[in-house]
Amino acid sequence: MGRPERPNAAARDGARRVSIAAVAAAAGVSPTTVSHALSGSRSVRAETRERVIRVAEELGYAPNRLASGLRLRRTGVIGLASDHIATTPFAGLIVQGAQEAARERGAVLMVVDSEGDHELEARQLRSLIDHRVDGILLARMFHQHVPRPDALGSTPVVLVDAVPESDWHVPSIAPEEHSIATVAIEHLVEHGHRRIGLAMTTDDSLAGRGREAGFHTALTEAGLGGTAPLVARGSSDAAGGRAAGRRLLDRAVSERPTAIFCFNDQMAMGVYQAAAALGLAVPADCSVVGVDDLGIVAAALDPGLTTVALPHREMGRWGMSTLLDLIDSGGQARDVEQVQLRCELVERASVAAPPDVRLRR
Amino acid sequence: MGRPERPNAAARDGARRVSIAAVAAAAGVSPTTVSHALSGSRSVRAETRERVIRVAEELGYAPNRLASGLRLRRTGVIGLASDHIATTPFAGLIVQGAQEAARERGAVLMVVDSEGDHELEARQLRSLIDHRVDGILLARMFHQHVPRPDALGSTPVVLVDAVPESDWHVPSIAPEEHSIATVAIEHLVEHGHRRIGLAMTTDDSLAGRGREAGFHTALTEAGLGGTAPLVARGSSDAAGGRAAGRRLLDRAVSERPTAIFCFNDQMAMGVYQAAAALGLAVPADCSVVGVDDLGIVAAALDPGLTTVALPHREMGRWGMSTLLDLIDSGGQARDVEQVQLRCELVERASVAAPPDVRLRR
């Protein structure tokens, strides 16, 4: 995993010069409590233990003692704290990927879901830490920046489908948002499309901004930047896709996009419906590309939807492996990687050459 | 919650006559270990503690001591052990319902998912018990009979979307499978349908058998039992529904069902596609009813799918409330209820009177 590196300057420079007395003073406890805390003894209250470990880390006190201390505390249980497992259909794939990686290394996964409630998440994290999980995967169901939760203490953590705020140094993995639109638009341009529409969500998010920016960038790179962009917005579900699709498709054939890139598979389902309502066939009259590769939608549509897969399962797998490596190394991050995964196209049957190109052939 | 009742005959009859020495002998430990185990002391290994508590229960030793022992061990954490959270789209609703009920009573929910692997589930249950959860919700993503997992020890448990095997006395909640088909068929008959088809899964399950039996019973009760049943089978997804739908609909109008009841919403999505491919409109030419009320499918289809809702969220809520009551009562089940929830129809736009009835009007 590349060259050793610690996120903390003090840890790098002062590791050998800090005494246990200094840690005790800084943490406001006795030296005995410090050594008990670092060896994970139950005689020290969880809050105190976490505070001492945090202070020891901040001062860069004896990383090896600290590492062995952390190893002593291992329970073989990893916590996964998510914000929307219950309400997003693909959340399960992150859990599944994390669980696969956990099983391969004999760890048990415990999941908590805050449903976006930060107060609840703080309680859940404290509860996981009180139950002495070896580490925590912090998952977000929509790519976003995440501040460091205070409740974490010194527990090793890795972010999934999220990016840490600039002052927080932890490994993370997220989709490379720009690549999503690029992959889709390049595929459509290769098939000869020049009038490409965008069915965009009205929600504001990193994901949405990244896909819309990527759409315009890709059009420009394809030499189609000059043409007035065909963008319609709706809710990020089938109804929103139906409305956006109708606005894009209900116009003279010379004005109509020959292909539509959709914010997600559910909006793509709505675009199929708008096309059918207007007597247009997918892909003969209009090609469609989605995002997510949500099996229950993309594979279920007729014709099957060509879509850019969001690698939820892979992100879960990477997050868990990285977290277990971090724990094996005694909680000291070697590389603090911010991984951005390039997304791949899953080809089904919703893309063909545009009508005019077919006629010319 | 009704009259007191204990699942265990010995507990009922012998509660006052069993000595701590008898428990110690039966469990093969010292009386001191027994009292430590029953008070939840960490000085006793988890396996020993669970064995002692189980033996004490079997012999009916001092239920009140046991109850207070259980109370001493409260952590405010409830485990939810499921078999298919990651792979079933509605699993999240059980988690969500359970979490709502947990939050109202200040409990934190921790979820483990065995993905159907019994060996893994046993490890997960032991891990939850080692972490001293107050109780466990055992959820199955498809209505089925569940044997008592040995790993449970004396931890209070409630089953969700499942029924305990006859020798296991725990509260449980599941959909009333027969009612699902009854509700759907009665609705179609009220609209004047007489030739009703069934798009059935090829998977064998309690759910499948219950819905198919309910379909035939409901037809008989509606005086339509004589007619040869129109049943076609496929995989329990859109592709399976498409295949079954095509076989049911691709025939002379006088032979064709005017309505199709589908095993689930995903098969119903396939029936929509089969109808469209044959130039038939839903509901003008063929009415469709699904099962699940899977928002991402039922509400997303055009026209919206009329479907029988499976009360996953309600089952999760009931399971958690019942479990927390059980824990408050010291782990002694008062009523051991086997609740079967009647399922309700969610009306959207996929059911209309059949063509011949409309013509007669």
PDB file of N, CA, C and O in Angstrom, chain A residues 7-8 21 32 37 63 106 120-121 128 137 180 189-190 200 225 237 258 267 274 282-283 303 309 345 347 361:
ATOM      1  N   PRO A   7      -1.082  10.834   9.390  1.00  0.00           N
ATOM      2  CA  PRO A   7      -1.798  12.066   9.126  1.00  0.00           C
ATOM      3  C   PRO A   7      -1.380  13.195  10.049  1.00  0.00           C
ATOM      4  O   PRO A   7      -1.606  14.351   9.776  1.00  0.00           O
ATOM      5  N   ASN A   8      -0.687  12.877  11.205  1.00  0.00           N
ATOM      6  CA  ASN A   8      -0.503  13.868  12.251  1.00  0.00           C
ATOM      7  C   ASN A   8       0.961  14.300  12.359  1.00  0.00           C
ATOM      8  O   ASN A   8       1.845  13.477  12.568  1.00  0.00           O
ATOM      9  N   ALA A  21       3.740  10.907  31.254  1.00  0.00           N
ATOM     10  CA  ALA A  21       3.318  11.975  32.175  1.00  0.00           C
ATOM     11  C   ALA A  21       2.681  13.124  31.381  1.00  0.00           C
ATOM     12  O   ALA A  21       1.664  13.693  31.780  1.00  0.00           O
ATOM     13  N   THR A  32      -1.211   6.076  35.463  1.00  0.00           N
ATOM     14  CA  THR A  32      -1.750   4.705  35.525  1.00  0.00           C
ATOM     15  C   THR A  32      -2.973   4.591  34.622  1.00  0.00           C
ATOM     16  O   THR A  32      -3.105   3.647  33.828  1.00  0.00           O
ATOM     17  N   ALA A  37      -5.790   2.846  29.930  1.00  0.00           N
ATOM     18  CA  ALA A  37      -6.603   3.239  28.763  1.00  0.00           C
ATOM     19  C   ALA A  37      -5.979   2.695  27.474  1.00  0.00           C
ATOM     20  O   ALA A  37      -6.655   2.108  26.650  1.00  0.00           O
ATOM     21  N   PRO A  63       3.560   5.325  19.344  1.00  0.00           N
ATOM     22  CA  PRO A  63       2.616   4.659  18.422  1.00  0.00           C
ATOM     23  C   PRO A  63       2.606   3.147  18.580  1.00  0.00           C
ATOM     24  O   PRO A  63       1.570   2.517  18.457  1.00  0.00           O
ATOM     25  N   GLY A 106     -12.921 -12.974   8.440  1.00  0.00           N
ATOM     26  CA  GLY A 106     -13.456 -13.475   9.712  1.00  0.00           C
ATOM     27  C   GLY A 106     -14.053 -12.402  10.614  1.00  0.00           C
ATOM     28  O   GLY A 106     -14.216 -12.621  11.812  1.00  0.00           O
ATOM     29  N   LEU A 120     -28.871  11.169  16.251  1.00  0.00           N
ATOM     30  CA  LEU A 120     -28.991   9.710  16.377  1.00  0.00           C
ATOM     31  C   LEU A 120     -27.675   9.044  15.972  1.00  0.00           C
ATOM     32  O   LEU A 120     -27.187   8.142  16.650  1.00  0.00           O
ATOM     33  N   GLU A 121     -27.056   9.531  14.873  1.00  0.00           N
ATOM     34  CA  GLU A 121     -25.805   8.922  14.434  1.00  0.00           C
ATOM     35  C   GLU A 121     -24.740   9.010  15.524  1.00  0.00           C
ATOM     36  O   GLU A 121     -24.011   8.053  15.772  1.00  0.00           O
ATOM     37  N   LEU A 128     -21.580   1.884  19.214  1.00  0.00           N
ATOM     38  CA  LEU A 128     -20.645   0.955  18.550  1.00  0.00           C
ATOM     39  C   LEU A 128     -19.309   0.954  19.272  1.00  0.00           C
ATOM     40  O   LEU A 128     -18.707  -0.097  19.505  1.00  0.00           O
ATOM     41  N   LEU A 137     -16.951   1.749   9.384  1.00  0.00           N
ATOM     42  CA  LEU A 137     -17.145   2.235   8.025  1.00  0.00           C
ATOM     43  C   LEU A 137     -18.245   3.268   8.083  1.00  0.00           C
ATOM     44  O   LEU A 137     -19.342   2.974   8.551  1.00  0.00           O
ATOM     45  N   ILE A 180     -18.803   9.816 -14.849  1.00  0.00           N
ATOM     46  CA  ILE A 180     -20.108   9.200 -15.111  1.00  0.00           C
ATOM     47  C   ILE A 180     -20.703   9.756 -16.395  1.00  0.00           C
ATOM     48  O   ILE A 180     -21.028   9.032 -17.336  1.00  0.00           O
ATOM     49  N   VAL A 189     -21.926   9.568 -28.445  1.00  0.00           N
ATOM     50  CA  VAL A 189     -21.263  10.228 -29.579  1.00  0.00           C
ATOM     51  C   VAL A 189     -20.691   9.175 -30.530  1.00  0.00           C
ATOM     52  O   VAL A 189     -20.822   9.289 -31.743  1.00  0.00           O
ATOM     53  N   GLU A 190     -20.095   8.122 -29.963  1.00  0.00           N
ATOM     54  CA  GLU A 190     -19.568   7.033 -30.806  1.00  0.00           C
ATOM     55  C   GLU A 190     -20.662   6.427 -31.683  1.00  0.00           C
ATOM     56  O   GLU A 190     -20.402   5.979 -32.798  1.00  0.00           O
ATOM     57  N   MET A 200     -32.414  15.825 -15.953  1.00  0.00           N
ATOM     58  CA  MET A 200     -31.648  16.157 -14.744  1.00  0.00           C
ATOM     59  C   MET A 200     -32.559  16.270 -13.529  1.00  0.00           C
ATOM     60  O   MET A 200     -33.693  16.714 -13.644  1.00  0.00           O
ATOM     61  N   GLY A 225     -20.231  21.612 -28.087  1.00  0.00           N
ATOM     62  CA  GLY A 225     -20.478  22.642 -27.076  1.00  0.00           C
ATOM     63  C   GLY A 225     -21.295  23.801 -27.605  1.00  0.00           C
ATOM     64  O   GLY A 225     -22.041  24.425 -26.874  1.00  0.00           O
ATOM     65  N   ASP A 237     -37.119  10.642  -9.773  1.00  0.00           N
ATOM     66  CA  ASP A 237     -37.808   9.348  -9.863  1.00  0.00           C
ATOM     67  C   ASP A 237     -38.469   9.216 -11.237  1.00  0.00           C
ATOM     68  O   ASP A 237     -38.273  10.069 -12.106  1.00  0.00           O
ATOM     69  N   THR A 258     -31.862  13.004 -30.162  1.00  0.00           N
ATOM     70  CA  THR A 258     -31.886  11.609 -30.634  1.00  0.00           C
ATOM     71  C   THR A 258     -31.442  10.676 -29.502  1.00  0.00           C
ATOM     72  O   THR A 258     -31.495   9.454 -29.644  1.00  0.00           O
ATOM     73  N   MET A 267     -35.191   7.888 -13.364  1.00  0.00           N
ATOM     74  CA  MET A 267     -35.606   8.921 -14.323  1.00  0.00           C
ATOM     75  C   MET A 267     -35.619   8.345 -15.738  1.00  0.00           C
ATOM     76  O   MET A 267     -36.488   8.664 -16.549  1.00  0.00           O
ATOM     77  N   ALA A 274     -42.357   8.364 -21.277  1.00  0.00           N
ATOM     78  CA  ALA A 274     -42.670   9.555 -22.076  1.00  0.00           C
ATOM     79  C   ALA A 274     -42.575   9.227 -23.561  1.00  0.00           C
ATOM     80  O   ALA A 274     -43.440   9.611 -24.353  1.00  0.00           O
ATOM     81  N   VAL A 282     -37.798   3.229 -28.077  1.00  0.00           N
ATOM     82  CA  VAL A 282     -36.423   3.200 -27.562  1.00  0.00           C
ATOM     83  C   VAL A 282     -35.801   1.888 -28.026  1.00  0.00           C
ATOM     84  O   VAL A 282     -36.396   0.835 -27.839  1.00  0.00           O
ATOM     85  N   PRO A 283     -34.644   1.885 -28.730  1.00  0.00           N
ATOM     86  CA  PRO A 283     -33.805   3.046 -29.045  1.00  0.00           C
ATOM     87  C   PRO A 283     -34.028   3.587 -30.479  1.00  0.00           C
ATOM     88  O   PRO A 283     -33.354   4.550 -30.851  1.00  0.00           O
ATOM     89  N   PRO A 303     -36.739  -2.180 -23.826  1.00  0.00           N
ATOM     90  CA  PRO A 303     -35.479  -2.924 -23.817  1.00  0.00           C
ATOM     91  C   PRO A 303     -34.627  -2.612 -22.587  1.00  0.00           C
ATOM     92  O   PRO A 303     -34.792  -1.559 -21.971  1.00  0.00           O
ATOM     93  N   ALA A 309     -22.776   2.143 -14.295  1.00  0.00           N
ATOM     94  CA  ALA A 309     -22.916   1.481 -12.992  1.00  0.00           C
ATOM     95  C   ALA A 309     -22.197   2.279 -11.913  1.00  0.00           C
ATOM     96  O   ALA A 309     -21.040   2.657 -12.084  1.00  0.00           O
ATOM     97  N   LEU A 345     -19.549   1.649 -18.071  1.00  0.00           N
ATOM     98  CA  LEU A 345     -20.839   1.538 -18.740  1.00  0.00           C
ATOM     99  C   LEU A 345     -21.281   0.071 -18.767  1.00  0.00           C
ATOM    100  O   LEU A 345     -20.486  -0.817 -19.020  1.00  0.00           O
ATOM    101  N   GLU A 347     -23.622  -2.111 -20.934  1.00  0.00           N
ATOM    102  CA  GLU A 347     -24.394  -2.032 -22.175  1.00  0.00           C
ATOM    103  C   GLU A 347     -25.531  -3.033 -22.180  1.00  0.00           C
ATOM    104  O   GLU A 347     -25.332  -4.221 -21.922  1.00  0.00           O
ATOM    105  N   ARG A 361     -26.907   5.531 -43.895  1.00  0.00           N
ATOM    106  CA  ARG A 361     -26.089   4.334 -44.145  1.00  0.00           C
ATOM    107  C   ARG A 361     -26.640   3.496 -45.295  1.00  0.00           C
ATOM    108  O   ARG A 361     -27.838   3.495 -45.529  1.00  0.00           O
TER     109      ARG A 361
END
